[in-house]
């Protein structure tokens, strides 16, 4: 089953986030190598993929685990969590509805061609 791990950062966490980034990416790489990582990434605090000094508001990971109990340690080891780093976190089950939602979004938002 797929699980969403959501971790919300404390304010001004960019420096702490960068200090643990290599270890965090290594854990995500293991999930990827095992074929269990659907997606993962930081959540920019502003409308930009490169938020600069604004930093990030948190991280989201969607990965496959055997059960909710098996995913719980993932909440502790996957999220970036040095002391005082995470304001709150959540672990939830998720059922995949669309295999490729980006393709679905693109197909449903294209402007229809006029008939000529």
CSV table of N, CA and C in Angstrom, one decimal:
chain,number,residue,atom,x,y,z
A,1,UNK,N,0.9,-1.2,0.0
A,1,UNK,CA,0.0,0.0,0.0
A,1,UNK,C,0.9,1.2,0.0
A,2,UNK,N,0.4,2.3,-0.6
A,2,UNK,CA,1.1,3.6,-0.6
A,2,UNK,C,0.8,4.4,0.6
A,3,UNK,N,1.8,5.1,1.1
A,3,UNK,CA,1.7,6.0,2.3
A,3,UNK,C,2.3,7.3,2.0
A,4,UNK,N,1.6,8.4,2.5
A,4,UNK,CA,2.1,9.7,2.3
A,4,UNK,C,2.8,10.1,3.7
A,5,UNK,N,4.0,10.5,3.6
A,5,UNK,CA,4.7,11.0,4.8
A,5,UNK,C,4.8,12.5,4.6
A,6,UNK,N,4.2,13.3,5.4
A,6,UNK,CA,4.2,14.8,5.3
A,6,UNK,C,4.9,15.3,6.5
A,7,UNK,N,5.9,16.1,6.3
A,7,UNK,CA,6.6,16.8,7.5
A,7,UNK,C,6.6,18.3,7.2
A,8,UNK,N,6.1,19.0,8.2
A,8,UNK,CA,6.1,20.5,8.1
A,8,UNK,C,7.2,21.0,8.9
A,9,UNK,N,8.0,21.9,8.3
A,9,UNK,CA,9.2,22.5,8.9
A,9,UNK,C,8.9,23.6,9.9
A,10,UNK,N,9.8,23.8,10.8
A,10,UNK,CA,9.6,25.0,11.7
A,10,UNK,C,10.1,26.2,10.8
A,11,UNK,N,9.8,27.4,11.2
A,11,UNK,CA,10.2,28.6,10.5
A,11,UNK,C,11.7,28.7,10.4
A,12,UNK,N,12.2,29.3,9.4
A,12,UNK,CA,13.7,29.5,9.2
A,12,UNK,C,14.5,28.2,9.3
A,13,UNK,N,14.0,27.2,8.6
A,13,UNK,CA,14.7,25.9,8.8
A,13,UNK,C,15.7,25.5,7.6
A,14,UNK,N,15.9,26.4,6.7
A,14,UNK,CA,16.7,26.2,5.5
A,14,UNK,C,18.1,25.7,5.9
A,15,UNK,N,18.7,26.3,6.8
A,15,UNK,CA,20.1,25.9,7.2
A,15,UNK,C,20.1,24.5,7.8
A,16,UNK,N,19.2,24.2,8.6
A,16,UNK,CA,19.1,22.9,9.2
A,16,UNK,C,18.8,21.8,8.1
A,17,UNK,N,17.9,22.2,7.2
A,17,UNK,CA,17.5,21.3,6.2
A,17,UNK,C,18.7,20.9,5.3
A,18,UNK,N,19.5,21.9,4.9
A,18,UNK,CA,20.6,21.7,4.1
A,18,UNK,C,21.7,20.8,4.8
A,19,UNK,N,21.8,20.9,6.1
A,19,UNK,CA,22.8,20.2,6.9
A,19,UNK,C,22.5,18.7,6.9
A,20,UNK,N,21.3,18.3,6.7
A,20,UNK,CA,20.9,16.8,6.7
A,20,UNK,C,20.5,16.3,5.4
A,21,UNK,N,20.5,17.2,4.4
A,21,UNK,CA,20.1,16.8,3.0
A,21,UNK,C,20.7,15.5,2.5
A,22,UNK,N,22.1,15.4,2.5
A,22,UNK,CA,22.7,14.2,2.0
A,22,UNK,C,22.2,12.9,2.6
A,23,UNK,N,22.0,12.8,3.9
A,23,UNK,CA,21.5,11.6,4.5
A,23,UNK,C,20.1,11.4,4.2
A,24,UNK,N,19.3,12.4,4.1
A,24,UNK,CA,17.9,12.3,3.7
A,24,UNK,C,17.8,11.7,2.2
A,25,UNK,N,18.6,12.3,1.3
A,25,UNK,CA,18.6,11.8,-0.1
A,25,UNK,C,19.0,10.4,-0.2
A,26,UNK,N,20.0,10.0,0.7
A,26,UNK,CA,20.5,8.6,0.7
A,26,UNK,C,19.3,7.6,1.1
A,27,UNK,N,18.5,8.0,2.1
A,27,UNK,CA,17.4,7.1,2.5
A,27,UNK,C,16.4,7.0,1.4
A,28,UNK,N,16.1,8.2,0.7
A,28,UNK,CA,15.2,8.1,-0.4
A,28,UNK,C,15.7,7.3,-1.6
A,29,UNK,N,17.0,7.4,-1.8
A,29,UNK,CA,17.6,6.6,-2.9
A,29,UNK,C,17.4,5.1,-2.6
A,30,UNK,N,17.5,4.7,-1.4
A,30,UNK,CA,17.3,3.3,-1.0
A,30,UNK,C,15.8,2.8,-1.4
A,31,UNK,N,14.9,3.7,-1.0
A,31,UNK,CA,13.5,3.4,-1.4
A,31,UNK,C,13.3,3.3,-2.9
A,32,UNK,N,13.9,4.3,-3.6
A,32,UNK,CA,13.9,4.3,-5.0
A,32,UNK,C,14.5,3.0,-5.6
A,33,UNK,N,15.6,2.6,-5.2
A,33,UNK,CA,16.3,1.4,-5.7
A,33,UNK,C,15.5,0.2,-5.4
A,34,UNK,N,14.7,0.2,-4.4
A,34,UNK,CA,13.8,-1.0,-4.1
A,34,UNK,C,12.5,-0.9,-4.9
A,35,UNK,N,12.3,0.1,-5.6
A,35,UNK,CA,11.1,0.3,-6.4
A,35,UNK,C,9.9,0.7,-5.6
A,36,UNK,N,10.1,1.3,-4.4
A,36,UNK,CA,9.0,1.6,-3.5
A,36,UNK,C,8.7,3.1,-3.4
A,37,UNK,N,9.5,3.9,-4.0
A,37,UNK,CA,9.3,5.4,-4.0
A,37,UNK,C,8.5,5.8,-5.2
A,38,UNK,N,7.3,6.4,-4.9
A,38,UNK,CA,6.5,7.0,-6.0
A,38,UNK,C,7.0,8.4,-6.3
A,39,UNK,N,7.1,9.2,-5.3
A,39,UNK,CA,7.6,10.6,-5.4
A,39,UNK,C,8.0,11.1,-4.1
A,40,UNK,N,8.9,12.1,-4.1
A,40,UNK,CA,9.3,12.8,-2.9
A,40,UNK,C,9.9,14.2,-3.3
A,41,UNK,N,9.7,15.1,-2.3
A,41,UNK,CA,10.3,16.4,-2.6
A,41,UNK,C,10.0,17.4,-1.5
A,42,UNK,N,10.8,18.5,-1.5
A,42,UNK,CA,10.5,19.6,-0.6
A,42,UNK,C,9.4,20.4,-1.1
A,43,UNK,N,8.7,21.1,-0.2
A,43,UNK,CA,7.6,22.0,-0.5
A,43,UNK,C,8.1,23.5,-0.4
A,44,UNK,N,8.4,24.1,-1.6
A,44,UNK,CA,8.8,25.5,-1.5
A,44,UNK,C,7.9,26.4,-0.7
A,45,UNK,N,8.5,27.3,0.0
A,45,UNK,CA,7.6,28.3,0.8
A,45,UNK,C,7.0,29.4,0.0
A,46,UNK,N,7.5,29.5,-1.3
A,46,UNK,CA,7.0,30.5,-2.2
A,46,UNK,C,6.8,29.8,-3.5
A,47,UNK,N,6.1,30.5,-4.4
A,47,UNK,CA,5.8,30.0,-5.8
A,47,UNK,C,7.0,30.0,-6.7
A,48,UNK,N,8.0,29.1,-6.4
A,48,UNK,CA,9.2,29.0,-7.1
A,48,UNK,C,9.8,27.6,-6.8
A,49,UNK,N,10.4,27.0,-7.9
A,49,UNK,CA,11.1,25.7,-7.6
A,49,UNK,C,12.4,26.0,-6.9
A,50,UNK,N,12.9,27.2,-7.0
A,50,UNK,CA,14.2,27.6,-6.3
A,50,UNK,C,13.8,28.8,-5.4
A,51,UNK,N,13.3,28.5,-4.2
A,51,UNK,CA,12.8,29.6,-3.3
A,51,UNK,C,13.9,30.5,-2.7
A,52,UNK,N,15.1,30.2,-2.8
A,52,UNK,CA,16.2,31.0,-2.3
A,52,UNK,C,16.1,31.1,-0.7
A,53,UNK,N,16.2,32.3,-0.2
A,53,UNK,CA,16.2,32.5,1.2
A,53,UNK,C,14.8,32.1,1.9
A,54,UNK,N,13.8,32.1,1.1
A,54,UNK,CA,12.4,31.8,1.6
A,54,UNK,C,12.4,30.4,2.1
A,55,UNK,N,13.2,29.5,1.5
A,55,UNK,CA,13.3,28.1,1.9
A,55,UNK,C,12.1,27.3,1.6
A,56,UNK,N,11.9,26.3,2.4
A,56,UNK,CA,10.8,25.3,2.2
A,56,UNK,C,9.9,25.2,3.4
A,57,UNK,N,8.7,24.9,3.2
A,57,UNK,CA,7.8,24.7,4.3
A,57,UNK,C,7.7,23.3,4.8
A,58,UNK,N,8.3,22.4,4.1
A,58,UNK,CA,8.3,21.0,4.6
A,58,UNK,C,8.6,20.0,3.5
A,59,UNK,N,8.4,18.7,3.7
A,59,UNK,CA,8.7,17.7,2.7
A,59,UNK,C,7.5,16.7,2.6
A,60,UNK,N,7.3,16.1,1.4
A,60,UNK,CA,6.4,15.1,1.3
A,60,UNK,C,7.0,13.9,0.6
A,61,UNK,N,6.7,12.7,1.1
A,61,UNK,CA,7.2,11.5,0.5
A,61,UNK,C,6.0,10.6,0.3
A,62,UNK,N,5.9,10.0,-0.9
A,62,UNK,CA,4.9,8.9,-1.1
A,62,UNK,C,5.6,7.7,-1.5
A,63,UNK,N,5.5,6.7,-0.7
A,63,UNK,CA,6.2,5.4,-0.9
A,63,UNK,C,5.4,4.2,-0.5
A,64,UNK,N,5.8,3.1,-0.9
A,64,UNK,CA,5.1,1.8,-0.7
A,64,UNK,C,5.7,1.1,0.5
A,65,UNK,N,4.8,0.7,1.4
A,65,UNK,CA,5.1,-0.1,2.6
A,65,UNK,C,4.1,-1.3,2.7
A,66,UNK,N,4.5,-2.3,3.5
A,66,UNK,CA,3.7,-3.5,3.7
A,66,UNK,C,2.4,-3.1,4.4
A,67,UNK,N,2.5,-2.2,5.4
A,67,UNK,CA,1.4,-1.9,6.3
A,67,UNK,C,1.6,-0.5,6.9
A,68,UNK,N,0.6,0.0,7.6
A,68,UNK,CA,0.8,1.2,8.3
A,68,UNK,C,1.9,1.1,9.4
A,69,UNK,N,1.9,0.0,10.1
A,69,UNK,CA,2.9,-0.3,11.1
A,69,UNK,C,4.3,-0.3,10.5
A,70,UNK,N,4.4,-0.9,9.3
A,70,UNK,CA,5.7,-0.9,8.6
A,70,UNK,C,6.1,0.5,8.1
A,71,UNK,N,5.2,1.3,7.9
A,71,UNK,CA,5.5,2.7,7.4
A,71,UNK,C,5.8,3.6,8.6
A,72,UNK,N,5.4,3.3,9.8
A,72,UNK,CA,5.7,4.2,10.9
A,72,UNK,C,7.2,4.5,11.1
A,73,UNK,N,8.1,3.5,11.1
A,73,UNK,CA,9.5,3.8,11.1
A,73,UNK,C,9.9,4.7,10.0
A,74,UNK,N,9.3,4.6,8.8
A,74,UNK,CA,9.6,5.4,7.7
A,74,UNK,C,9.3,6.9,8.0
A,75,UNK,N,8.3,7.1,8.8
A,75,UNK,CA,8.0,8.5,9.2
A,75,UNK,C,9.2,9.1,10.0
A,76,UNK,N,9.8,8.2,10.8
A,76,UNK,CA,10.9,8.7,11.6
A,76,UNK,C,12.2,8.8,10.8
A,77,UNK,N,12.4,7.9,9.9
A,77,UNK,CA,13.7,7.8,9.2
A,77,UNK,C,13.7,8.5,7.9
A,78,UNK,N,12.6,8.7,7.2
A,78,UNK,CA,12.5,9.3,5.9
A,78,UNK,C,12.5,10.8,6.0
A,79,UNK,N,11.7,11.3,7.0
A,79,UNK,CA,11.5,12.7,7.1
A,79,UNK,C,12.9,13.3,7.6
A,80,UNK,N,13.1,14.5,7.3
A,80,UNK,CA,14.3,15.2,7.8
A,80,UNK,C,14.0,15.6,9.2
A,81,UNK,N,14.7,15.1,10.2
A,81,UNK,CA,14.2,15.3,11.6
A,81,UNK,C,15.3,15.5,12.6
A,82,UNK,N,16.2,16.4,12.4
A,82,UNK,CA,17.1,16.7,13.6
A,82,UNK,C,16.3,17.4,14.7
A,83,UNK,N,16.8,17.4,15.9
A,83,UNK,CA,16.0,18.0,17.0
A,83,UNK,C,15.5,19.4,16.7
A,84,UNK,N,14.2,19.6,16.9
A,84,UNK,CA,13.7,21.0,16.7
A,84,UNK,C,13.5,21.4,15.3
A,85,UNK,N,13.5,20.4,14.3
A,85,UNK,CA,13.4,20.8,12.9
A,85,UNK,C,12.0,20.7,12.4
A,86,UNK,N,11.2,19.7,12.8
A,86,UNK,CA,9.9,19.5,12.3
A,86,UNK,C,8.8,20.0,13.2
A,87,UNK,N,8.0,20.9,12.7
A,87,UNK,CA,6.9,21.4,13.5
A,87,UNK,C,5.8,20.4,13.7
A,88,UNK,N,5.5,19.6,12.7
A,88,UNK,CA,4.5,18.5,12.8
A,88,UNK,C,4.7,17.6,11.6
A,89,UNK,N,4.2,16.4,11.8
A,89,UNK,CA,4.3,15.4,10.7
A,89,UNK,C,3.1,14.5,10.7
A,90,UNK,N,2.8,13.9,9.6
A,90,UNK,CA,1.7,13.1,9.4
A,90,UNK,C,2.0,11.9,8.5
A,91,UNK,N,1.4,10.7,8.8
A,91,UNK,CA,1.5,9.5,8.0
A,91,UNK,C,0.1,9.1,7.6
A,92,UNK,N,-0.2,9.0,6.3
A,92,UNK,CA,-1.5,8.6,5.9
A,92,UNK,C,-1.4,7.6,4.8
A,93,UNK,N,-2.4,6.7,4.7
A,93,UNK,CA,-2.6,5.8,3.6
A,93,UNK,C,-3.1,6.6,2.4
A,94,UNK,N,-2.7,6.2,1.2
A,94,UNK,CA,-3.3,6.8,0.0
A,94,UNK,C,-3.5,5.7,-1.1
A,95,UNK,N,-4.6,5.8,-1.8
A,95,UNK,CA,-4.9,4.9,-2.8
A,95,UNK,C,-4.7,5.6,-4.2
A,96,UNK,N,-3.8,5.0,-5.0
A,96,UNK,CA,-3.6,5.6,-6.3
A,96,UNK,C,-4.8,5.5,-7.2
A,97,UNK,N,-5.3,6.6,-7.7
A,97,UNK,CA,-6.5,6.6,-8.5
A,97,UNK,C,-6.1,6.7,-10.0
A,98,UNK,N,-5.2,7.6,-10.3
A,98,UNK,CA,-4.7,7.7,-11.7
A,98,UNK,C,-3.2,7.3,-11.7
A,99,UNK,N,-2.9,6.5,-12.7
A,99,UNK,CA,-1.5,6.1,-12.8
A,99,UNK,C,-0.5,7.3,-13.1
A,100,UNK,N,-1.0,8.2,-13.9
A,100,UNK,CA,-0.1,9.3,-14.3
A,100,UNK,C,-1.0,10.6,-14.3
A,101,UNK,N,-1.1,11.2,-13.1
A,101,UNK,CA,-2.0,12.3,-13.0
A,101,UNK,C,-1.5,13.5,-13.8
A,102,UNK,N,-0.2,13.7,-14.0
A,102,UNK,CA,0.2,14.8,-14.9
A,102,UNK,C,-0.3,14.6,-16.3
A,103,UNK,N,-0.2,13.5,-16.8
A,103,UNK,CA,-0.8,13.2,-18.2
A,103,UNK,C,-2.3,13.5,-18.2
A,104,UNK,N,-2.9,13.0,-17.1
A,104,UNK,CA,-4.4,13.2,-17.0
A,104,UNK,C,-4.7,14.7,-17.0
A,105,UNK,N,-4.0,15.4,-16.2
A,105,UNK,CA,-4.2,16.8,-16.1
A,105,UNK,C,-4.0,17.5,-17.4
A,106,UNK,N,-3.0,17.2,-18.1
A,106,UNK,CA,-2.7,17.8,-19.4
A,106,UNK,C,-3.8,17.4,-20.4
A,107,UNK,N,-4.2,16.2,-20.4
A,107,UNK,CA,-5.3,15.8,-21.4
A,107,UNK,C,-6.6,16.5,-21.1
A,108,UNK,N,-6.9,16.7,-19.8
A,108,UNK,CA,-8.2,17.3,-19.5
A,108,UNK,C,-8.2,18.8,-19.5
A,109,UNK,N,-7.0,19.5,-19.6
A,109,UNK,CA,-7.0,20.9,-19.6
A,109,UNK,C,-6.5,21.5,-20.9
A,110,UNK,N,-6.3,20.6,-21.9
A,110,UNK,CA,-5.9,21.1,-23.2
A,110,UNK,C,-7.1,21.9,-23.8
A,111,UNK,N,-6.9,23.0,-24.5
A,111,UNK,CA,-7.9,23.7,-25.2
A,111,UNK,C,-8.4,22.9,-26.4
A,112,UNK,N,-9.7,22.6,-26.5
A,112,UNK,CA,-10.1,21.8,-27.7
A,112,UNK,C,-9.9,22.6,-29.0
A,113,UNK,N,-9.5,21.8,-30.0
A,113,UNK,CA,-9.3,22.5,-31.3
A,113,UNK,C,-10.7,22.8,-31.9
A,114,UNK,N,-10.7,23.9,-32.6
A,114,UNK,CA,-12.0,24.2,-33.3
A,114,UNK,C,-12.1,23.3,-34.5
A,115,UNK,N,-13.3,22.9,-34.8
A,115,UNK,CA,-13.5,22.1,-36.0
A,115,UNK,C,-13.4,23.0,-37.2
A,116,UNK,N,-12.6,22.6,-38.2
A,116,UNK,CA,-12.5,23.4,-39.4
A,116,UNK,C,-13.0,22.7,-40.6
